[in-house]
Amino acid sequence: MANLRSLTEEGGFLSAREPLPFVLLLTWKKLLGLNYAPAFLSLAGFFYSLFLHLFLLLLRRNLWGRNHYLALYLAAFLPFSYSFPTEYFPELVALDFILLVFLTFRLEKMGDLLVFPSFILFAFLSSLKMFLLAFTFFVLFSGIRGARKQAQKTSVFFKKRNVPFIFLLTYLFSLGITIFCFSYFDFFGKQSSRFLFQDWLSITKLVIAPMLLIGIAHILLKTEKELNTYTASVVAVFLVALSIFFIYRDLTRSAIEPWDAQTNAITKAFGQAAILKSDPIYLPKEFAYSLYFSTKTKTNYLQTRDENPKIFIYVKGIWTQDVALIQKTLFGKRNTRVSGLVPLGEDTALVQMTLSQRIKSISSLDFINKKISDAWESIPEGSSYGRYTKSLQAKFGYLSFF
């Protein structure tokens, strides 16, 4: 939603993401005249519903019964996967386009020659990471099926080459080279291949449950006539309601947004001139998004070559006792305002580089200096992926603020 607000009000992206899903989101918001949260949630829900319907359509092209739709509702409200549409919105959009690639891979009409590559391009422009994962499944499925069909064809005069199998091996070899290059050149940052596989694993954990449920329901509804009765429908409705209850309980029991109190502390610091608008601030990425969405304050979440001594760093592990120790060490008494130190809670603070230099010269504060140094070292650097998305965003006519 931070990107949606920045696109709407300033015409630029706050993060390194492929632009197509956010352009669709921005268009959706403008067409329906919705606020930020309703626009995002409604479009994410639409694409998630489309994903579930397309997946079942892959399994069953015939007429759907009443319980097929109830199976989709049950899959949509699984307590394990309900967060997927909002946490991985660009990946969800790319996944929908890949499912459309599955459905349009016939190449029987001239129009298919335009539709099929268009969906591939849209998936690629939606999420590079999801494109690599989902398109690989498409190639595996299509290549193995085509190779089997080709192997069944015999020729008396000469042995035909198994073109689908050759294409499959070529793609897998190219994919391996691509992942190796990502890792070698740190395309996604340090340990790119590890980051990529961890991201794929996180996505798979969220989508595998609804896909398995739909697949099992498809098989059972096809083989077991008792599951097509009204009694089965009542049970399915009950299970959907039970799932919604668990999701609601989970949402209401979840902790308050952790950034709210810290956002208030930063806003107060601006009001008291403890932080100036010109002072660069480095925050965790999620906090930077939350702060921008709440206050339109732009901060940094990637390291730059700026050596401005007025830089503020977000440091965890600075407890109230540590703040009191800094006050006593520098000024000889507690409850004294320290320039360059902005407490954000019990164990977090913004520390300015000028103050960090002073702390570094005092041996009794070495443990605090180490926390500040570790915080600075933990800030990720810009990557080739960021430069790639910047170029895409520029081609779509948008600025990049990261």
CSV table of C-alpha atoms in Angstrom, one decimal:
chain,number,residue,atom,x,y,z
A,1,MET,CA,0.0,0.0,0.0
A,2,ALA,CA,3.0,2.3,0.5
A,3,ASN,CA,3.8,1.8,-3.2
A,4,LEU,CA,0.2,2.5,-4.1
A,5,ARG,CA,0.2,5.8,-2.2
A,6,SER,CA,3.6,6.9,-3.6
A,7,LEU,CA,2.4,6.1,-7.1
A,8,THR,CA,-0.9,7.9,-6.6
A,9,GLU,CA,0.5,11.0,-5.0
A,10,GLU,CA,4.1,11.3,-6.2
A,11,GLY,CA,4.3,9.1,-9.3
A,12,GLY,CA,7.1,6.8,-8.1
A,13,PHE,CA,8.0,3.5,-6.5
A,14,LEU,CA,9.4,3.1,-3.0
A,15,SER,CA,10.6,-0.4,-3.6
A,16,ALA,CA,12.4,-2.5,-6.2
A,17,ARG,CA,9.4,-4.3,-7.6
A,18,GLU,CA,8.1,-5.1,-11.1
A,19,PRO,CA,5.7,-2.3,-12.1
A,20,LEU,CA,2.9,-4.2,-13.8
A,21,PRO,CA,0.9,-5.4,-10.7
A,22,PHE,CA,1.1,-2.0,-9.2
A,23,VAL,CA,-0.1,-0.3,-12.4
A,24,LEU,CA,-3.1,-2.7,-12.4
A,25,LEU,CA,-3.7,-1.8,-8.7
A,26,LEU,CA,-3.4,2.0,-9.4
A,27,THR,CA,-5.9,1.6,-12.3
A,28,TRP,CA,-8.2,-0.4,-10.2
A,29,LYS,CA,-8.2,2.3,-7.5
A,30,LYS,CA,-8.9,5.1,-9.9
A,31,LEU,CA,-11.6,3.3,-11.7
A,32,LEU,CA,-13.5,2.4,-8.5
A,33,GLY,CA,-12.6,5.5,-6.6
A,34,LEU,CA,-11.6,3.4,-3.5
A,35,ASN,CA,-9.3,4.3,-0.7
A,36,TYR,CA,-5.9,2.6,-0.4
A,37,ALA,CA,-6.7,-0.3,1.8
A,38,PRO,CA,-10.1,-1.3,0.2
A,39,ALA,CA,-8.5,-1.0,-3.3
A,40,PHE,CA,-5.6,-3.2,-2.4
A,41,LEU,CA,-7.6,-5.8,-0.5
A,42,SER,CA,-10.3,-6.1,-3.1
A,43,LEU,CA,-7.9,-6.5,-6.0
A,44,ALA,CA,-5.8,-9.0,-4.1
A,45,GLY,CA,-9.0,-10.9,-3.3
A,46,PHE,CA,-10.0,-10.8,-7.0
A,47,PHE,CA,-6.7,-12.2,-8.2
A,48,TYR,CA,-6.7,-14.9,-5.5
A,49,SER,CA,-10.2,-16.0,-6.5
A,50,LEU,CA,-9.0,-16.0,-10.1
A,51,PHE,CA,-6.0,-18.2,-9.1
A,52,LEU,CA,-8.3,-20.8,-7.4
A,53,HIS,CA,-10.8,-20.8,-10.3
A,54,LEU,CA,-8.1,-21.2,-13.0
A,55,PHE,CA,-6.4,-24.0,-11.1
A,56,LEU,CA,-9.7,-26.0,-10.8
A,57,LEU,CA,-10.4,-25.2,-14.5
A,58,LEU,CA,-7.1,-26.9,-15.3
A,59,LEU,CA,-8.3,-30.0,-13.6
A,60,ARG,CA,-11.9,-29.9,-14.8
A,61,ARG,CA,-13.0,-28.4,-18.0
A,62,ASN,CA,-16.5,-29.8,-17.8
A,63,LEU,CA,-19.5,-28.3,-16.0
A,64,TRP,CA,-18.9,-27.6,-12.3
A,65,GLY,CA,-21.3,-28.8,-9.7
A,66,ARG,CA,-22.3,-27.0,-6.5
A,67,ASN,CA,-19.7,-28.6,-4.4
A,68,HIS,CA,-16.9,-27.7,-6.8
A,69,TYR,CA,-17.6,-24.1,-5.9
A,70,LEU,CA,-17.8,-24.9,-2.2
A,71,ALA,CA,-14.4,-26.6,-2.5
A,72,LEU,CA,-13.0,-23.3,-3.9
A,73,TYR,CA,-14.5,-21.4,-0.9
A,74,LEU,CA,-12.9,-23.8,1.5
A,75,ALA,CA,-9.6,-23.5,-0.2
A,76,ALA,CA,-9.8,-19.7,-0.2
A,77,PHE,CA,-10.4,-19.5,3.5
A,78,LEU,CA,-7.8,-22.0,4.7
A,79,PRO,CA,-6.2,-20.6,8.0
A,80,PHE,CA,-2.8,-21.6,6.6
A,81,SER,CA,-2.9,-19.6,3.4
A,82,TYR,CA,-5.2,-16.6,3.8
A,83,SER,CA,-2.2,-14.2,4.0
A,84,PHE,CA,-0.8,-15.1,0.5
A,85,PRO,CA,-2.8,-12.5,-1.6
A,86,THR,CA,-1.6,-9.6,0.5
A,87,GLU,CA,2.0,-10.7,1.4
A,88,TYR,CA,2.8,-11.8,-2.2
A,89,PHE,CA,0.5,-9.7,-4.4
A,90,PRO,CA,3.0,-9.3,-7.4
A,91,GLU,CA,3.7,-13.1,-7.2
A,92,LEU,CA,0.0,-13.8,-7.2
A,93,VAL,CA,-0.5,-11.7,-10.3
A,94,ALA,CA,2.3,-13.5,-12.1
A,95,LEU,CA,0.9,-16.9,-11.0
A,96,ASP,CA,-2.5,-16.1,-12.5
A,97,PHE,CA,-0.8,-15.3,-15.9
A,98,ILE,CA,1.1,-18.5,-15.8
A,99,LEU,CA,-2.1,-20.5,-15.2
A,100,LEU,CA,-3.5,-18.7,-18.2
A,101,VAL,CA,-0.4,-19.9,-20.1
A,102,PHE,CA,-1.3,-23.5,-19.1
A,103,LEU,CA,-4.9,-22.9,-20.3
A,104,THR,CA,-4.0,-21.3,-23.7
A,105,PHE,CA,-1.1,-23.7,-24.6
A,106,ARG,CA,-2.8,-25.1,-27.7
A,107,LEU,CA,-1.5,-23.0,-30.6
A,108,GLU,CA,-4.4,-24.3,-32.7
A,109,LYS,CA,-5.5,-20.8,-33.9
A,110,MET,CA,-3.7,-17.8,-35.2
A,111,GLY,CA,-4.9,-15.8,-32.2
A,112,ASP,CA,-3.1,-18.3,-29.9
A,113,LEU,CA,0.2,-17.1,-31.3
A,114,LEU,CA,-0.5,-13.7,-29.8
A,115,VAL,CA,-2.3,-14.6,-26.6
A,116,PHE,CA,0.2,-17.3,-25.4
A,117,PRO,CA,3.4,-15.1,-25.6
A,118,SER,CA,1.4,-12.1,-24.2
A,119,PHE,CA,0.6,-14.0,-21.0
A,120,ILE,CA,4.2,-15.1,-20.7
A,121,LEU,CA,5.4,-11.5,-21.0
A,122,PHE,CA,2.8,-10.3,-18.5
A,123,ALA,CA,3.9,-13.0,-16.0
A,124,PHE,CA,7.6,-12.0,-16.5
A,125,LEU,CA,6.7,-8.3,-15.9
A,126,SER,CA,4.7,-9.1,-12.8
A,127,SER,CA,7.3,-11.0,-10.8
A,128,LEU,CA,10.6,-12.3,-12.0
A,129,LYS,CA,11.0,-14.7,-9.0
A,130,MET,CA,7.5,-16.2,-9.5
A,131,PHE,CA,7.9,-16.4,-13.2
A,132,LEU,CA,11.0,-18.5,-12.9
A,133,LEU,CA,9.3,-20.9,-10.4
A,134,ALA,CA,5.9,-21.2,-12.1
A,135,PHE,CA,7.1,-21.2,-15.7
A,136,THR,CA,9.5,-24.0,-14.8
A,137,PHE,CA,6.5,-26.1,-13.7
A,138,PHE,CA,4.8,-25.3,-17.0
A,139,VAL,CA,7.8,-26.3,-19.0
A,140,LEU,CA,8.2,-29.5,-17.0
A,141,PHE,CA,4.6,-30.5,-17.4
A,142,SER,CA,4.4,-29.6,-21.1
A,143,GLY,CA,7.8,-31.1,-21.9
A,144,ILE,CA,7.3,-34.4,-20.2
A,145,ARG,CA,3.8,-34.8,-21.7
A,146,GLY,CA,5.1,-33.8,-25.1
A,147,ALA,CA,8.1,-36.2,-24.8
A,148,ARG,CA,5.8,-39.1,-23.9
A,149,LYS,CA,3.6,-38.4,-26.9
A,150,GLN,CA,6.6,-38.1,-29.2
A,151,ALA,CA,8.1,-41.4,-27.9
A,152,GLN,CA,4.9,-43.2,-28.7
A,153,LYS,CA,5.1,-42.2,-32.4
A,154,THR,CA,7.1,-44.7,-34.4
A,155,SER,CA,8.7,-44.4,-37.8
A,156,VAL,CA,9.7,-47.2,-40.1
A,157,PHE,CA,12.3,-45.2,-42.1
A,158,PHE,CA,14.2,-43.2,-39.5
A,159,LYS,CA,14.2,-42.3,-35.9
A,160,LYS,CA,12.6,-39.0,-35.1
A,161,ARG,CA,14.2,-36.7,-32.6
A,162,ASN,CA,12.2,-36.1,-29.5
A,163,VAL,CA,11.9,-32.3,-29.8
A,164,PRO,CA,9.9,-31.7,-26.6
A,165,PHE,CA,12.5,-33.7,-24.5
A,166,ILE,CA,15.4,-31.7,-26.1
A,167,PHE,CA,13.5,-28.5,-25.4
A,168,LEU,CA,13.0,-29.5,-21.8
A,169,LEU,CA,16.7,-30.4,-21.2
A,170,THR,CA,17.7,-27.1,-22.9
A,171,TYR,CA,15.4,-25.1,-20.6
A,172,LEU,CA,16.6,-26.8,-17.4
A,173,PHE,CA,20.2,-26.3,-18.4
A,174,SER,CA,19.4,-22.6,-19.1
A,175,LEU,CA,17.6,-22.3,-15.8
A,176,GLY,CA,20.7,-23.7,-14.0
A,177,ILE,CA,23.0,-21.3,-15.7
A,178,THR,CA,20.6,-18.4,-14.8
A,179,ILE,CA,20.5,-19.3,-11.1
A,180,PHE,CA,24.3,-19.7,-11.1
A,181,CYS,CA,24.7,-16.2,-12.7
A,182,PHE,CA,22.3,-14.8,-10.1
A,183,SER,CA,24.4,-16.2,-7.4
A,184,TYR,CA,27.8,-15.3,-8.9
A,185,PHE,CA,26.9,-11.7,-9.6
A,186,ASP,CA,24.8,-11.3,-6.4
A,187,PHE,CA,21.7,-10.3,-8.6
A,188,PHE,CA,19.3,-10.3,-5.6
A,189,GLY,CA,22.1,-9.2,-3.1
A,190,LYS,CA,24.4,-11.4,-1.1
A,191,GLN,CA,23.7,-15.1,-1.3
A,192,SER,CA,21.2,-14.6,-4.1
A,193,SER,CA,20.6,-18.3,-4.8
A,194,ARG,CA,19.8,-18.9,-1.1
A,195,PHE,CA,17.5,-15.9,-1.0
A,196,LEU,CA,15.7,-17.1,-4.2
A,197,PHE,CA,15.1,-20.7,-2.9
A,198,GLN,CA,14.0,-19.4,0.5
A,199,ASP,CA,11.5,-17.1,-1.2
A,200,TRP,CA,10.3,-20.0,-3.4
A,201,LEU,CA,9.9,-22.2,-0.3
A,202,SER,CA,7.9,-19.5,1.5
A,203,ILE,CA,5.5,-19.1,-1.4
A,204,THR,CA,5.1,-22.8,-1.9
A,205,LYS,CA,4.2,-23.3,1.8
A,206,LEU,CA,1.3,-20.8,1.3
A,207,VAL,CA,-0.1,-22.1,-2.0
A,208,ILE,CA,0.4,-25.8,-1.7
A,209,ALA,CA,-2.5,-26.3,0.8
A,210,PRO,CA,-5.3,-24.7,-1.3
A,211,MET,CA,-3.9,-26.4,-4.4
A,212,LEU,CA,-3.9,-29.8,-2.7
A,213,LEU,CA,-7.4,-29.3,-1.3
A,214,ILE,CA,-8.7,-28.4,-4.8
A,215,GLY,CA,-7.0,-31.4,-6.4
A,216,ILE,CA,-8.2,-33.8,-3.7
A,217,ALA,CA,-11.7,-32.4,-3.9
A,218,HIS,CA,-11.7,-32.7,-7.7
A,219,ILE,CA,-10.8,-36.4,-7.5
A,220,LEU,CA,-13.2,-37.2,-4.8
A,221,LEU,CA,-16.1,-35.4,-6.4
A,222,LYS,CA,-15.4,-37.3,-9.6
A,223,THR,CA,-15.2,-40.7,-8.0
A,224,GLU,CA,-17.5,-40.5,-4.9
A,225,LYS,CA,-21.1,-39.8,-5.7
A,226,GLU,CA,-22.0,-39.3,-2.0
A,227,LEU,CA,-19.9,-36.1,-2.0
A,228,ASN,CA,-22.2,-34.4,-4.6
A,229,THR,CA,-25.2,-34.5,-2.3
A,230,TYR,CA,-26.8,-31.7,-0.3
A,231,THR,CA,-25.5,-33.3,3.0
A,232,ALA,CA,-21.9,-32.9,1.7
A,233,SER,CA,-22.7,-29.3,0.8
A,234,VAL,CA,-23.9,-28.6,4.3
A,235,VAL,CA,-20.7,-30.1,5.7
A,236,ALA,CA,-18.6,-28.0,3.3
A,237,VAL,CA,-20.5,-24.8,4.3
A,238,PHE,CA,-19.8,-25.7,8.0
A,239,LEU,CA,-16.1,-26.2,7.3
A,240,VAL,CA,-15.9,-22.8,5.4
A,241,ALA,CA,-17.6,-21.1,8.4
A,242,LEU,CA,-15.2,-22.8,10.8
A,243,SER,CA,-12.2,-21.7,8.7
A,244,ILE,CA,-13.4,-18.1,8.7
A,245,PHE,CA,-13.8,-18.3,12.5
A,246,PHE,CA,-10.2,-19.4,12.9
A,247,ILE,CA,-8.9,-16.7,10.6
A,248,TYR,CA,-11.0,-14.0,12.4
A,249,ARG,CA,-9.7,-15.3,15.8
A,250,ASP,CA,-6.1,-15.2,14.5
A,251,LEU,CA,-6.5,-11.6,13.2
A,252,THR,CA,-8.1,-10.3,16.4
A,253,ARG,CA,-5.6,-12.0,18.6
A,254,SER,CA,-2.6,-10.8,16.6
A,255,ALA,CA,-0.4,-8.1,18.2
A,256,ILE,CA,-0.9,-4.4,17.3
A,257,GLU,CA,1.2,-3.3,14.4
A,258,PRO,CA,4.7,-3.0,15.9
A,259,TRP,CA,5.5,0.1,14.0
A,260,ASP,CA,2.7,2.2,15.3
A,261,ALA,CA,4.4,3.3,18.6
A,262,GLN,CA,7.7,3.8,16.8
A,263,THR,CA,6.0,5.9,14.1
A,264,ASN,CA,4.5,8.1,16.8
A,265,ALA,CA,8.0,8.5,18.4
A,266,ILE,CA,9.5,9.6,15.1
A,267,THR,CA,6.7,12.0,14.5
A,268,LYS,CA,7.2,13.5,17.9
A,269,ALA,CA,10.9,13.8,17.3
A,270,PHE,CA,10.3,15.7,14.2
A,271,GLY,CA,8.0,18.1,16.1
A,272,GLN,CA,10.6,18.6,18.8
A,273,ALA,CA,13.3,19.2,16.1
A,274,ALA,CA,15.3,16.2,17.5
A,275,ILE,CA,15.3,15.0,13.9
A,276,LEU,CA,15.3,17.5,11.0
A,277,LYS,CA,13.6,16.8,7.7
A,278,SER,CA,17.0,17.0,6.0
A,279,ASP,CA,18.5,14.2,8.2
A,280,PRO,CA,18.7,10.9,6.4
A,281,ILE,CA,17.1,8.0,8.3
A,282,TYR,CA,17.9,4.3,7.8
A,283,LEU,CA,15.1,1.9,8.8
A,284,PRO,CA,14.1,-1.7,8.2
A,285,LYS,CA,12.3,-2.1,4.9
A,286,GLU,CA,8.9,-2.9,6.4
A,287,PHE,CA,9.1,0.0,8.9
A,288,ALA,CA,10.2,2.4,6.1
A,289,TYR,CA,7.0,1.4,4.1
A,290,SER,CA,4.8,1.7,7.2
A,291,LEU,CA,6.2,5.1,8.1
A,292,TYR,CA,5.7,6.4,4.5
A,293,PHE,CA,2.2,5.1,4.3
A,294,SER,CA,1.3,6.8,7.7
A,295,THR,CA,3.2,10.1,7.4
A,296,LYS,CA,4.6,10.3,3.8
A,297,THR,CA,8.1,10.5,5.3
A,298,LYS,CA,10.7,9.0,3.0
A,299,THR,CA,13.5,7.1,4.6
A,300,ASN,CA,16.3,4.7,3.4
A,301,TYR,CA,16.3,1.0,3.8
A,302,LEU,CA,19.3,0.4,1.5
A,303,GLN,CA,22.9,1.5,2.1
A,304,THR,CA,24.2,4.4,0.0
A,305,ARG,CA,27.6,5.9,-0.3
A,306,ASP,CA,26.4,9.0,1.6
A,307,GLU,CA,28.7,9.6,4.5
A,308,ASN,CA,26.6,12.4,5.9
A,309,PRO,CA,27.4,12.6,9.7
A,310,LYS,CA,23.7,13.5,10.3
A,311,ILE,CA,22.5,10.0,9.3
A,312,PHE,CA,20.2,8.3,11.8
A,313,ILE,CA,20.5,4.5,12.1
A,314,TYR,CA,17.8,2.2,13.5
A,315,VAL,CA,19.4,0.2,16.3
A,316,LYS,CA,17.9,-2.7,18.2
A,317,GLY,CA,19.1,-3.6,21.7
A,318,ILE,CA,19.4,0.0,23.0
A,319,TRP,CA,17.5,-0.4,26.2
A,320,THR,CA,16.2,2.2,28.6
A,321,GLN,CA,19.2,1.4,30.9
A,322,ASP,CA,21.6,2.0,28.0
A,323,VAL,CA,20.1,5.4,27.2
A,324,ALA,CA,20.5,6.3,30.9
A,325,LEU,CA,24.1,5.1,30.8
A,326,ILE,CA,24.8,7.3,27.7
A,327,GLN,CA,23.3,10.3,29.4
A,328,LYS,CA,25.3,9.8,32.6
A,329,THR,CA,28.5,9.1,30.7
A,330,LEU,CA,28.3,12.1,28.5
A,331,PHE,CA,26.7,14.6,30.8
A,332,GLY,CA,27.2,13.2,34.3
A,333,LYS,CA,23.5,12.9,35.0
A,334,ARG,CA,20.4,11.1,33.8
A,335,ASN,CA,17.2,12.4,32.2
A,336,THR,CA,19.3,14.7,30.0
A,337,ARG,CA,18.4,15.1,26.3
A,338,VAL,CA,21.1,13.6,24.2
A,339,SER,CA,21.4,15.2,20.8
A,340,GLY,CA,21.4,12.5,18.1
A,341,LEU,CA,19.6,9.9,20.2
A,342,VAL,CA,15.9,9.2,19.7
A,343,PRO,CA,14.4,6.3,21.8
A,344,LEU,CA,11.7,4.5,19.9
A,345,GLY,CA,10.7,2.0,22.6
A,346,GLU,CA,12.1,-0.1,25.4
A,347,ASP,CA,14.8,-1.7,23.3
A,348,THR,CA,15.1,0.4,20.1
A,349,ALA,CA,16.5,3.8,19.2
A,350,LEU,CA,17.6,6.0,16.3
A,351,VAL,CA,21.3,6.9,16.7
A,352,GLN,CA,23.0,9.6,14.7
A,353,MET,CA,26.5,9.1,13.3
A,354,THR,CA,27.8,12.2,15.1
A,355,LEU,CA,26.8,10.6,18.4
A,356,SER,CA,28.2,7.3,17.3
A,357,GLN,CA,31.6,8.9,16.9
A,358,ARG,CA,31.4,10.2,20.4
A,359,ILE,CA,30.4,6.9,21.8
A,360,LYS,CA,33.2,5.1,19.9
A,361,SER,CA,35.8,7.2,21.8
A,362,ILE,CA,34.5,6.0,25.3
A,363,SER,CA,35.7,2.6,26.3
A,364,SER,CA,32.9,2.0,28.8
A,365,LEU,CA,30.3,2.3,25.9
A,366,ASP,CA,32.0,-0.3,23.6
A,367,PHE,CA,29.1,-2.7,23.8
A,368,ILE,CA,26.7,0.1,22.6
A,369,ASN,CA,29.2,1.0,19.9
A,370,LYS,CA,29.2,-2.6,18.7
A,371,LYS,CA,25.4,-2.6,18.5
A,372,ILE,CA,25.5,0.5,16.4
A,373,SER,CA,28.2,-0.9,14.1
A,374,ASP,CA,26.2,-4.2,13.7
A,375,ALA,CA,23.1,-2.2,12.8
A,376,TRP,CA,24.9,-0.3,10.1
A,377,GLU,CA,26.5,-3.4,8.7
A,378,SER,CA,23.1,-5.2,8.6
A,379,ILE,CA,21.6,-2.6,6.3
A,380,PRO,CA,21.5,-4.3,2.8
A,381,GLU,CA,23.2,-2.8,-0.2
A,382,GLY,CA,21.5,-2.1,-3.5
A,383,SER,CA,21.5,-5.0,-6.0
A,384,SER,CA,21.3,-5.6,-9.7
A,385,TYR,CA,17.7,-6.6,-9.2
A,386,GLY,CA,17.0,-3.1,-8.0
A,387,ARG,CA,18.7,-1.6,-11.0
A,388,TYR,CA,16.7,-4.0,-13.2
A,389,THR,CA,13.4,-2.9,-11.7
A,390,LYS,CA,14.3,0.7,-11.9
A,391,SER,CA,14.8,0.4,-15.6
A,392,LEU,CA,11.4,-1.4,-15.9
A,393,GLN,CA,9.7,1.3,-13.8
A,394,ALA,CA,11.2,4.0,-16.0
A,395,LYS,CA,9.9,2.2,-19.1
A,396,PHE,CA,6.4,2.3,-17.6
A,397,GLY,CA,6.9,6.1,-17.0
A,398,TYR,CA,7.4,6.0,-13.2
A,399,LEU,CA,10.1,7.4,-10.9
A,400,SER,CA,12.1,5.3,-8.4
A,401,PHE,CA,12.6,6.6,-4.9
A,402,PHE,CA,14.7,3.7,-3.5
